[in-house]
Short mmCIF file of C-alpha atoms and ligand atoms in Angstrom, two decimals:
data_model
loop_
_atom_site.label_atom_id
_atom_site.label_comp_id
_atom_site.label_asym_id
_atom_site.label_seq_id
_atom_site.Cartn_x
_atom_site.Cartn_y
_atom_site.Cartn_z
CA UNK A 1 85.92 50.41 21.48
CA UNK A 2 82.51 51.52 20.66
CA UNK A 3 80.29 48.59 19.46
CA UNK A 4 78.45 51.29 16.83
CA UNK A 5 81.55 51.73 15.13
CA UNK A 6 81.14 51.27 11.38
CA UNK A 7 83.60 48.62 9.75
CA UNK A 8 86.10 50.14 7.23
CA UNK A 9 85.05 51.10 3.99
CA UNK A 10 82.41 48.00 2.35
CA UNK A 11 84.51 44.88 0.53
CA UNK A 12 83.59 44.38 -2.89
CA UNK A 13 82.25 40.95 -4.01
CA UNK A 14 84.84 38.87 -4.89
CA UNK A 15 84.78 36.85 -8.25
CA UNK A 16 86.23 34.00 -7.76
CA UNK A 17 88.15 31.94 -10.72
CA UNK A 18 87.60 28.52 -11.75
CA UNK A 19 90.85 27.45 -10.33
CA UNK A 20 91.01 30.06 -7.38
CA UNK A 21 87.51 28.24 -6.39
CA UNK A 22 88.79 24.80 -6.92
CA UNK A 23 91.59 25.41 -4.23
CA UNK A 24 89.18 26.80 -2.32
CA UNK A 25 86.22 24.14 -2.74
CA UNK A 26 85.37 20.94 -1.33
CA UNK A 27 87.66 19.26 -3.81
CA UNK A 28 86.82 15.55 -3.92
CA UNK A 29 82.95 16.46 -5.50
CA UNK A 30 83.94 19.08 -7.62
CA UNK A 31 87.42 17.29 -9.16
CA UNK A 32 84.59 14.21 -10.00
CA UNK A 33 82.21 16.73 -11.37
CA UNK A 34 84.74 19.15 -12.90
CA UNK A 35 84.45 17.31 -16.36
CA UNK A 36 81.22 17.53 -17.00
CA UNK A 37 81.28 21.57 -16.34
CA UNK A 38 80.20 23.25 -19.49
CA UNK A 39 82.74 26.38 -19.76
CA UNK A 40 80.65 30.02 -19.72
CA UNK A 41 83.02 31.58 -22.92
CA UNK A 42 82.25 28.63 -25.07
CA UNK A 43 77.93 28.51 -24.56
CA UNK A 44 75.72 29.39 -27.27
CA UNK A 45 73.27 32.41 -26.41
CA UNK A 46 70.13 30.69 -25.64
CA UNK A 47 66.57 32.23 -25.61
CA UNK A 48 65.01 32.96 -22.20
CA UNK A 49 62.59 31.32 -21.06
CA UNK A 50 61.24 34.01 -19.87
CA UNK A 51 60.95 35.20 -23.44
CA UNK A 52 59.25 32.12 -25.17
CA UNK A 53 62.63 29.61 -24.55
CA UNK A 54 63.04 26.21 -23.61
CA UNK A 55 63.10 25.80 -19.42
CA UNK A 56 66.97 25.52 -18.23
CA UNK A 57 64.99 23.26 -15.91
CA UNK A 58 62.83 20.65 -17.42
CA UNK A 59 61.33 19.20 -14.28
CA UNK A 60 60.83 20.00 -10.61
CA UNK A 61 62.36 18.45 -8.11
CA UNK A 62 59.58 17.90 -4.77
CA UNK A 63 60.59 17.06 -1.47
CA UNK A 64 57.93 14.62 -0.60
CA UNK A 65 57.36 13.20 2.65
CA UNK A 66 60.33 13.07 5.24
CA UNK A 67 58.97 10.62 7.58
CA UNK A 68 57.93 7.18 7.83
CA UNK A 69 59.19 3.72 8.93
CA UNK A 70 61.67 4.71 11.58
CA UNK A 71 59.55 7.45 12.75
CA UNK A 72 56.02 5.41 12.76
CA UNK A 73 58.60 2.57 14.84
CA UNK A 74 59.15 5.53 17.75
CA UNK A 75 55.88 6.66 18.12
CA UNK A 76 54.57 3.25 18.12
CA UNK A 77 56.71 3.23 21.15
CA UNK A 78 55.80 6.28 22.92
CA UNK A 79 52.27 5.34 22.42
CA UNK A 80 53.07 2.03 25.21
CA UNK A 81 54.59 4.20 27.56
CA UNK A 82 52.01 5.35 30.66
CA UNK A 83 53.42 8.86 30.72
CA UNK A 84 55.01 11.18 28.11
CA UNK A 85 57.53 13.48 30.25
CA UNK A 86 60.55 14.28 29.13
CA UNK A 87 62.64 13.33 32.04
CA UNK A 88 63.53 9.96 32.67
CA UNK A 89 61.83 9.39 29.17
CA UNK A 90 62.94 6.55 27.04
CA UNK A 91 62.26 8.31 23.80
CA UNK A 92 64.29 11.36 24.80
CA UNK A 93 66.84 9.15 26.03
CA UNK A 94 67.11 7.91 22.96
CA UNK A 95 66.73 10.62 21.03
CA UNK A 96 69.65 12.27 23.19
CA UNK A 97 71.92 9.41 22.70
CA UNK A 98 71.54 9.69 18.71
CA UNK A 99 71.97 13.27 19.09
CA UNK A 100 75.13 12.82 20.99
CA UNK A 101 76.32 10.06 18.26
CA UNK A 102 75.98 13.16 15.70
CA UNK A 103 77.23 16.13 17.91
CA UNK A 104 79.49 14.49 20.59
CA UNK A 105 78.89 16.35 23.13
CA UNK A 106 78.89 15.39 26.85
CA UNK A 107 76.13 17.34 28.07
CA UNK A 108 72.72 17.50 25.71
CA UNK A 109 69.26 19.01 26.73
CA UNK A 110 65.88 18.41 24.34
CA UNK A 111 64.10 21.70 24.70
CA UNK A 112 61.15 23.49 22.60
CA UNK A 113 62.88 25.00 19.95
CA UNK A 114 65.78 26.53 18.82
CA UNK A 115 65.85 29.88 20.36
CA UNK A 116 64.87 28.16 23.68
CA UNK A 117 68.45 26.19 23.21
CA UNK A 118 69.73 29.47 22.49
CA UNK A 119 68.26 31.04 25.59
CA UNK A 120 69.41 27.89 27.97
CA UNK A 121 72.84 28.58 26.54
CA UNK A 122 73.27 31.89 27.33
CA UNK A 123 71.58 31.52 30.73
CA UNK A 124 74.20 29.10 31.27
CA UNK A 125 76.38 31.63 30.39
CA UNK A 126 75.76 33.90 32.85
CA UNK A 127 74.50 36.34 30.40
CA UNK A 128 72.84 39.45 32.67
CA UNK A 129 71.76 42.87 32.24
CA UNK A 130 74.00 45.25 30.66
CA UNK A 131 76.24 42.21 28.98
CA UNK A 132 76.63 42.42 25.53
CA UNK A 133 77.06 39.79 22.61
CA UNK A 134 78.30 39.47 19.84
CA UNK A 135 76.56 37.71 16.68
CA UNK A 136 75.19 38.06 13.39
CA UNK A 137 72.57 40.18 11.91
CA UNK A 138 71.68 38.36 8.58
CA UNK A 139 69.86 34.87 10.76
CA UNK A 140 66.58 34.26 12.42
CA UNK A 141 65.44 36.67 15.38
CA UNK A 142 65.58 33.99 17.80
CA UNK A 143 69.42 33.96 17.81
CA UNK A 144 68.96 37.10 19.84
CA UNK A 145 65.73 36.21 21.65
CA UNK A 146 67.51 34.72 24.50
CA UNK A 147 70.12 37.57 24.71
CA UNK A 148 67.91 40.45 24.92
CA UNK A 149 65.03 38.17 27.48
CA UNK A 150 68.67 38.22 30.06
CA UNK A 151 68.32 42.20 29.44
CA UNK A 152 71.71 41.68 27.69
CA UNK A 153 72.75 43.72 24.35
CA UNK A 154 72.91 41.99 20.85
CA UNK A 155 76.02 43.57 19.03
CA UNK A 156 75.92 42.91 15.68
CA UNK A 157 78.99 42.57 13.30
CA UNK A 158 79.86 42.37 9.70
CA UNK A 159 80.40 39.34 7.59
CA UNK A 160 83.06 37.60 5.14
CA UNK A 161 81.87 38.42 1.31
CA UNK A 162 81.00 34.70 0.47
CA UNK A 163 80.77 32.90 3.38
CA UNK A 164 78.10 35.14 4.87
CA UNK A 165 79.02 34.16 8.24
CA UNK A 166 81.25 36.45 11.04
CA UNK A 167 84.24 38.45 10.04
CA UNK A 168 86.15 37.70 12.90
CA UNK A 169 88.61 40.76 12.75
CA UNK A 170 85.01 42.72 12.76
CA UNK A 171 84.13 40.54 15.78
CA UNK A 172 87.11 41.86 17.22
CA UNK A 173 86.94 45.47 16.59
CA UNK A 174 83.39 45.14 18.56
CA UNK A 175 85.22 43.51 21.55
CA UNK A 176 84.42 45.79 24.83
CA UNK A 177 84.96 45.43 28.64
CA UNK A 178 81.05 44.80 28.55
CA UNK A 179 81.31 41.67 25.83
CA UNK A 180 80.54 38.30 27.56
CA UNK A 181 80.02 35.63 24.56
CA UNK A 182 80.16 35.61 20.65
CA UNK A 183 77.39 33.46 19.26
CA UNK A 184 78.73 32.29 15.74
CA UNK A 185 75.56 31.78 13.23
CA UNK A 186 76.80 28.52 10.54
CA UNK A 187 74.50 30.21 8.13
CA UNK A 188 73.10 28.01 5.41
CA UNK A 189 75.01 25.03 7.39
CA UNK A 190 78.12 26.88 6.67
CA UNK A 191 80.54 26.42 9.47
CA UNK A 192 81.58 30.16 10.30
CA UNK A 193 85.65 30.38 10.78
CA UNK A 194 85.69 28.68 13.89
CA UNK A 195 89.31 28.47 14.76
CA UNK A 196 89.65 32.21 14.68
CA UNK A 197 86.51 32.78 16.88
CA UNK A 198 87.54 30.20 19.41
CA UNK A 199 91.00 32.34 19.36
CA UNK A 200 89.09 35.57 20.07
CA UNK A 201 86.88 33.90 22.66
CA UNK A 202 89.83 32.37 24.17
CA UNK A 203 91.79 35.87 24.45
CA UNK A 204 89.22 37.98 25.46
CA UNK A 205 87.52 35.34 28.34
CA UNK A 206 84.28 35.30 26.20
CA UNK A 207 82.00 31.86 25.82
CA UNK A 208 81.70 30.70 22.05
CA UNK A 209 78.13 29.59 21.08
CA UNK A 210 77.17 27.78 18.20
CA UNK A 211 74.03 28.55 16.59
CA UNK A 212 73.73 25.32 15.22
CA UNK A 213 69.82 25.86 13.75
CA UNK A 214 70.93 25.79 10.25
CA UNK A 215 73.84 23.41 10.32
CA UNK A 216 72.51 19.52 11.41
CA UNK A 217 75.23 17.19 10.44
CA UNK A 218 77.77 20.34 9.11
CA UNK A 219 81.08 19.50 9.87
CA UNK A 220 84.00 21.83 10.35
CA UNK A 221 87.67 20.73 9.13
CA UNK A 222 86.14 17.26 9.62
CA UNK A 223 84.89 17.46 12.82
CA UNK A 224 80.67 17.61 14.15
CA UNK A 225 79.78 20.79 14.21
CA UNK A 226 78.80 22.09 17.70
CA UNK A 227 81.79 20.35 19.56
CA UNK A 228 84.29 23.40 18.79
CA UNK A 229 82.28 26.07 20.70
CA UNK A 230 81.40 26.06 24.71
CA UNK A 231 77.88 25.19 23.90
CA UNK A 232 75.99 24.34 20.75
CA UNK A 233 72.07 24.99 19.79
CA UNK A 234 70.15 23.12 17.39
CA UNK A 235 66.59 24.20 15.94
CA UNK A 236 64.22 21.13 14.70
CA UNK A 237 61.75 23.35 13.75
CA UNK A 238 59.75 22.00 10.14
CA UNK A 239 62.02 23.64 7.58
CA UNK A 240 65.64 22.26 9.11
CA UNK A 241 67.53 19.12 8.01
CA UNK A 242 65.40 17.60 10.72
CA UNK A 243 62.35 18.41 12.15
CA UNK A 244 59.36 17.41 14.69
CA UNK A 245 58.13 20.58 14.12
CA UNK A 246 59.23 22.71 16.06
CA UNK A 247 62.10 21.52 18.91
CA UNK A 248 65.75 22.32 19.67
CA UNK A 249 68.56 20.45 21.68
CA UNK A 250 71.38 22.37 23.34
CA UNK A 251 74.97 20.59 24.20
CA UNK A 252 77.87 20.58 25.85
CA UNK A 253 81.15 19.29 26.84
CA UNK A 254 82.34 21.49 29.08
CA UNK A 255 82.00 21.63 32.91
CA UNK A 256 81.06 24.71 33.71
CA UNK A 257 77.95 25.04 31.35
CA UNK A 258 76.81 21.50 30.40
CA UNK A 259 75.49 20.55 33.85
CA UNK A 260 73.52 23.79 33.91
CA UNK A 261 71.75 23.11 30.54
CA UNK A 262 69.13 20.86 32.15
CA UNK A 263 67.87 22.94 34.79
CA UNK A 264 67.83 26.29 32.29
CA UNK A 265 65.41 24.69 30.23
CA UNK A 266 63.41 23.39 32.96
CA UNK A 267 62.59 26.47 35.12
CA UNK A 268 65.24 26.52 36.84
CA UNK A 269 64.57 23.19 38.97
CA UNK A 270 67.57 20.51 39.09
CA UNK A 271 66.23 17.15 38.19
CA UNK A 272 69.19 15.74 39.43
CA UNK A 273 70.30 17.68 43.06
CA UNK A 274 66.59 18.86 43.56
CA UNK A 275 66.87 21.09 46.27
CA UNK A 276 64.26 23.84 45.09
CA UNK A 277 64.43 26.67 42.69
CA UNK A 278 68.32 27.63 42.73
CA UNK A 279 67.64 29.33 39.69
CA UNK A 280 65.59 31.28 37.49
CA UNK A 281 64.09 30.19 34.15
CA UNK A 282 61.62 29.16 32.26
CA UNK A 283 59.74 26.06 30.73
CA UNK A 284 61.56 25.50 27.39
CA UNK A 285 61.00 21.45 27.92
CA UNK A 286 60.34 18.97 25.04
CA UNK A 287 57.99 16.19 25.43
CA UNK A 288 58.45 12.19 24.16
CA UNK A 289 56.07 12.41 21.35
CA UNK A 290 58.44 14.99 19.80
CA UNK A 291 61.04 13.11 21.19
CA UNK A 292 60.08 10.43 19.48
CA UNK A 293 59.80 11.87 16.08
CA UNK A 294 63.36 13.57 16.45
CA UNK A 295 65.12 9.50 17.45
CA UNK A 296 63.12 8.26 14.20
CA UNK A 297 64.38 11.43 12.34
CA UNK A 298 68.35 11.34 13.24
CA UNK A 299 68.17 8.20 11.70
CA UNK A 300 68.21 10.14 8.44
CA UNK A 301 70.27 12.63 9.16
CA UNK A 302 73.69 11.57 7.65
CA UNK A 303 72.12 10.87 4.15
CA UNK A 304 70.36 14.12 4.45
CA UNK A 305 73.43 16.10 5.33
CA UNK A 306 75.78 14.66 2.57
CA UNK A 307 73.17 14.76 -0.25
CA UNK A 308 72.85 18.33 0.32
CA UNK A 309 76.51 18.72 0.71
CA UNK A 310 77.08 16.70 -2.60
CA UNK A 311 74.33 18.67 -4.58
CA UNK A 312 75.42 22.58 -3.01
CA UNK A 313 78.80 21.48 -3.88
CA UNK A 314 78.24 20.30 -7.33
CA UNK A 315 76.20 23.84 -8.09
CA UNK A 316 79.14 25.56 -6.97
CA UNK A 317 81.52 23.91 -9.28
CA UNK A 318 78.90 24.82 -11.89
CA UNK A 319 78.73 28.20 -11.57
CA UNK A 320 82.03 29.14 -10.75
CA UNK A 321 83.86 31.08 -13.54
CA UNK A 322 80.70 32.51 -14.47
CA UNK A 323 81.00 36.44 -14.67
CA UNK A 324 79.28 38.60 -12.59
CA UNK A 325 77.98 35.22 -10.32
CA UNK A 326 79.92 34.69 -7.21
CA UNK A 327 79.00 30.98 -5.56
CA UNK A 328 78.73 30.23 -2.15
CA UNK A 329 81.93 30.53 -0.42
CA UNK A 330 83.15 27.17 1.43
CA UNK A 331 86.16 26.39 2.98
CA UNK A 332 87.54 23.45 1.16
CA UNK A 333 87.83 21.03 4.46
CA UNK A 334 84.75 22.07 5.42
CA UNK A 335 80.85 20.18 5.08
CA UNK A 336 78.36 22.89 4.26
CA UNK A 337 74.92 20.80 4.24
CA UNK A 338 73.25 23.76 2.23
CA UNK A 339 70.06 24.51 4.23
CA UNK A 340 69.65 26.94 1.16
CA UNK A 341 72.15 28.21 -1.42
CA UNK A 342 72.83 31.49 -1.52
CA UNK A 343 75.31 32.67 -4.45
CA UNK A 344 75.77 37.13 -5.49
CA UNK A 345 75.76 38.64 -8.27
CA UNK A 346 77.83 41.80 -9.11
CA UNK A 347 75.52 44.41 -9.95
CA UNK A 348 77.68 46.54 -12.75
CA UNK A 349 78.34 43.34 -14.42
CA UNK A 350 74.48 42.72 -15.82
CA UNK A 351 71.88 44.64 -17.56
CA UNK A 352 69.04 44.04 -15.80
CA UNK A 353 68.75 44.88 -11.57
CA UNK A 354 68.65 41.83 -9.02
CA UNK A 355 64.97 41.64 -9.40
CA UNK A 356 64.73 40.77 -12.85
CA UNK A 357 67.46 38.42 -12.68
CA UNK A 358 65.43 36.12 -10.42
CA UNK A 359 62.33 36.95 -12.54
CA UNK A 360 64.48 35.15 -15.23
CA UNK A 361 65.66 32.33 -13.18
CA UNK A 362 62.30 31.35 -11.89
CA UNK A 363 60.47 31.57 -15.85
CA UNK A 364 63.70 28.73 -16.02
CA UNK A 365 62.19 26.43 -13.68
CA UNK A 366 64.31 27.40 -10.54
CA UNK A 367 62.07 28.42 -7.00
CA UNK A 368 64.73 31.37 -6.27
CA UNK A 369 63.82 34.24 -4.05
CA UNK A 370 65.71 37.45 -4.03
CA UNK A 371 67.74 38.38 -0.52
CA UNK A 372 67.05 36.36 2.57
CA UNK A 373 65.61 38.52 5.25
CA UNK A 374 64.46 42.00 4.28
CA UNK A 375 66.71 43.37 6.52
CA UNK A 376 69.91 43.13 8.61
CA UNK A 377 68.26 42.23 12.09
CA UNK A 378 69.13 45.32 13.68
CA UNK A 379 67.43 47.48 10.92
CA UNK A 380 64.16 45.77 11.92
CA UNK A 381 61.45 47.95 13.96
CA UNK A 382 61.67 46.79 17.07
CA UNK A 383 65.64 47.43 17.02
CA UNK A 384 65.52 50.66 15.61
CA UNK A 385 62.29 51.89 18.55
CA UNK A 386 64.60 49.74 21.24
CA UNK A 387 61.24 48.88 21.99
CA UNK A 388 61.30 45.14 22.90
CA UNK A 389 59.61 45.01 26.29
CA UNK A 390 56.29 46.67 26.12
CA UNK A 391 57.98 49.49 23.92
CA UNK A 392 60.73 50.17 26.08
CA UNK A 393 64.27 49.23 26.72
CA UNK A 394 64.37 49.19 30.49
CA UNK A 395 68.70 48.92 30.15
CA UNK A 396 68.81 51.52 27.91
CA UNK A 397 67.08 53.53 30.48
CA UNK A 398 68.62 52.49 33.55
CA UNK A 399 71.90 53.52 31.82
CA UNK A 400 73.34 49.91 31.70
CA UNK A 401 74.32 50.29 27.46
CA UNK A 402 74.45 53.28 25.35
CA UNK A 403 73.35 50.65 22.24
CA UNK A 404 71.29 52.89 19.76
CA UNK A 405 70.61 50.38 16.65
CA UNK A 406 69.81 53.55 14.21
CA UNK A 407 72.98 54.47 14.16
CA UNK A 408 74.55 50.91 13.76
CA UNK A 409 76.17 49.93 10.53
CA UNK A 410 77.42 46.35 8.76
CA UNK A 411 78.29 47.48 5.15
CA UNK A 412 78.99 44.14 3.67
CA UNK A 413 76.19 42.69 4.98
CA UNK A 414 73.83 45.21 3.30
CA UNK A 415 75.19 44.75 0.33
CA UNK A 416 75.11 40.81 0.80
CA UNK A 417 71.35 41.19 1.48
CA UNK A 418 70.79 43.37 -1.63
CA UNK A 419 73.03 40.86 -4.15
CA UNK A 420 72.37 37.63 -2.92
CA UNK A 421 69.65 35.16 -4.45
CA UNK A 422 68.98 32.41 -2.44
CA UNK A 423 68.21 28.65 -4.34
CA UNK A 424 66.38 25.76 -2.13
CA UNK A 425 68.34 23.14 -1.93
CA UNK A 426 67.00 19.70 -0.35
CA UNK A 427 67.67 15.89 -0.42
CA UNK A 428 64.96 14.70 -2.92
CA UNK A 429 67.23 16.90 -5.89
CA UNK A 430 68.98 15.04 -8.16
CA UNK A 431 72.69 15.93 -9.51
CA UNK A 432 70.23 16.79 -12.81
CA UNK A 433 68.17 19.10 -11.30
CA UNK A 434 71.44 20.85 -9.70
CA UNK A 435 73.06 21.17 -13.45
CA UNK A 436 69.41 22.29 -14.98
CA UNK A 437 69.55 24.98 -11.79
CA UNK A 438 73.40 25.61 -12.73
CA UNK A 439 72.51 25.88 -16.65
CA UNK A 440 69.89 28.11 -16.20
CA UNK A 441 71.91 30.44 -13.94
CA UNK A 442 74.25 30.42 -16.70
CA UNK A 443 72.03 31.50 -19.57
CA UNK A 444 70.27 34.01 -17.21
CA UNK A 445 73.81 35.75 -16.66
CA UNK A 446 75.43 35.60 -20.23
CA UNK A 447 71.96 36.75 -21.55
CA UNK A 448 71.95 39.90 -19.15
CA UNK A 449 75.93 40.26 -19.11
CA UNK A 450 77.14 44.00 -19.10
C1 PLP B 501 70.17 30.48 12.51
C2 PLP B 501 68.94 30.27 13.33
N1 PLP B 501 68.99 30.53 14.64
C3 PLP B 501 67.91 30.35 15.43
C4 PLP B 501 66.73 29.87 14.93
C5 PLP B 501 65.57 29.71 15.84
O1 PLP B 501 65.10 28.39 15.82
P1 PLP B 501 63.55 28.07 16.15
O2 PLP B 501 62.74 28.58 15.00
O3 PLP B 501 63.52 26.59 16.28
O4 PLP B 501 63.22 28.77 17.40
C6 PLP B 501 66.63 29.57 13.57
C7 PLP B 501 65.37 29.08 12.98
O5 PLP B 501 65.05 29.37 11.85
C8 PLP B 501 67.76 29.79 12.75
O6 PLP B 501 67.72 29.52 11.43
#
């Protein structure tokens, strides 16, 4: 089946209910929550503040610092030692062991960043010229940086309405006898539908990767994410959960690609055989001052990921039931650790376009942004000239795919990049803030409502 082929006709945004939500929701936050929840029909019209009203949100919320004791206490450390390489390196060690307490995996590798754990992943995979893979186009570029460096060929599928992560029945309908891997994208920290990609993986012989980036301490149907999939990338670049700033660490647990993970993002050379240059890669190591900073920063990362949890959760029990405004879709026995929220509105059911809707929000006190990135990945420039190696395509022109990204088409995820508003959430917010954010994304909506 032909990888360009367009999914059926686009979904529409779903509005969920109040109650449909709530047996759909991470139920223990929003049941202790679900009292306080103002209901939309019975709230006076209130004056915009974008219009001379009062602020929805009275005060902003700052992040402030993320480091200090247990960071300073590493790095006080690494400063002792005589040489700061990562192998054999007691702060990587460490930092690997505290990784491996949050993402059990057997096999972990530090590395520079999260596309260079993407990369080591799917060298490990075998990934080669002509191979194609299956992923997501609403994420960062470096989810496919790795892919297209092996000469393989990003295909990109739709996604589910809310969740904004891989439709697996599209996944499927993009399966051909050239697709190697699926790498599943836990946008936001949203754990993508893992069961059902593991099942598609499974049937077709393909390798699961997690793309982890957005996702530290995520956990789907109770369990870490990045221990369902064969292999697991995290970014620690300065804007994740947890950050030296910039850094990634790939993992595994299984045998045929966790004991390859160290010499992918090494060059190629085996620390542990030696035996010269078996195989081909390139330097994507990390070194112990980062190390350090990333031991000190796991620390932190539990509180981190269930404050955000607590607070994305408790906007979503806010909002839901409000017309036009559909939340961020989580699957109830899931942890979504919010790296943002993003929640849609339906266009017919407001006044005003998506523009002016955010214009509102933010006179209310809420840093919102319109969309995420501009476009679907493969509608960027350098997809749509196949130009990414010196402005040419070398496997397009030795025949090895037929991939032309112009003619390539993901309808809901157009329209998910042309409704969605995305909301920062982070762990200095209070459950305050979150109902001032909910509040004013309530007056915005019933003051525009159709
Ligand atoms: C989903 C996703 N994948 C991959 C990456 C790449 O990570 P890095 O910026 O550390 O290379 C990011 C970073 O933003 C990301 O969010």
């Amino acid at each position: 089946m032909s990888h360009d082929r367009p999914t059926p006709s686009p979904r529409p945004v779903i509005a969920v209910s109040r109650r449909e939500f709530l047996a759909t929701s991470s139920a223990a936050v929003l049941a202790a929550n679900l009292d306080a929840a103002p209901s939309a029909a019975a709230e006076p019209a209130a004056k915009l503040a974008l219009e001379g009203g009062a602020k929805a949100v009275k005060q902003a919320c700052p992040l402030g610092l993320r480091w200090g004791e247990p960071e300073r206490e590493r790095l006080n450390a690494m400063l002792q030692q005589e040489g700061l390489f990562y192998w054999k390196g007691p702060q990587t060690a460490l930092m690997l062991e505290r990784f491996q307490e949050v993402c059990p995996v057997k096999y972990a590798q530090s590395c520079s960043s999260g596309t260079a754990a993407l990369h080591i992943a799917v060298l490990a995979a075998g990934i080669g010229p002509g191979d194609e893979v299956i992923t997501s186009p609403i994420t960062d570029i470096g989810t496919v940086i790795g892919v297209l460096y092996q000469q393989a060929v990003p295909v990109f599928a739709d996604l589910g309405a809310g969740t904004y992560n891989l439709d697996p029945a599209d996944v499927e309908r993009r399966i051909t006898p050239k697709t190697k891997a699926i790498i599943a994208v836990h946008l936001c920290g949203n754990p993508c539908d893992l069961r059902a990609l593991k099942a598609i993986a499974d049937k077709h012989k393909l390798v699961l990767i997690e793309d982890s980036c957005q996702a530290w301490g995520a956990k789907y149907r109770g369990q870490p994410i990045g221990t369902i999939g064969h292999m697991t990338c995290f970014s620690l670049q300065n804007t994740k959960h947890i950050t030296c700033g910039d850094g990634g660490v790939v993992g595994s647990s299984d045998e045929r690609f966790g004991p390859l993970l160290q010499k992918y993002g090494d060059k190629g050379f085996d620390r542990v055989k030696g035996g010269g240059f078996q195989a081909f890669s390139t330097n994507y190591r990390m070194s112990e001052p980062q190390a350090a900073m990333v031991a000190g920063q796991l620390t932190r990362l539990e509180a981190i990921a269930s404050k955000r949890a607590r607070l994305g959760n408790l906007l979503t029990e806010r909002i839901t039931g409000v017309p036009g405004v559909t939340p961020h879709q989580v699957h109830p026995e899931d942890r979504c650790v919010y790296w943002f929220y993003f929640f849609r509105i339906q266009p017919q059911a407001f006044r005003c376009d998506r523009a002016q809707f955010v214009k509102a929000l933010a006179a209310e006190g809420v840093p919102c942004s319109a969309g995420y990135i501009a476009v679907p990945l493969h509608r960027e420039p350098v997809f749509q000239q196949h130009g990414f190696f010196a402005g040419r395509w070398p496997v397009r022109e030795m025949g090895l795919t037929t991939m032309d990204y112009t003619k390539h088409q993901t309808p809901e995820v157009e329209a998910i990049l042309k409704t969605g508003i995305r909301v920062p959430i982070h762990e200095g917010m209070t459950e305050e803030y979150i109902a001032g954010v909910a509040e004013a994304i309530r007056k915005v909506a019933r003051h525009y409502a159709a």
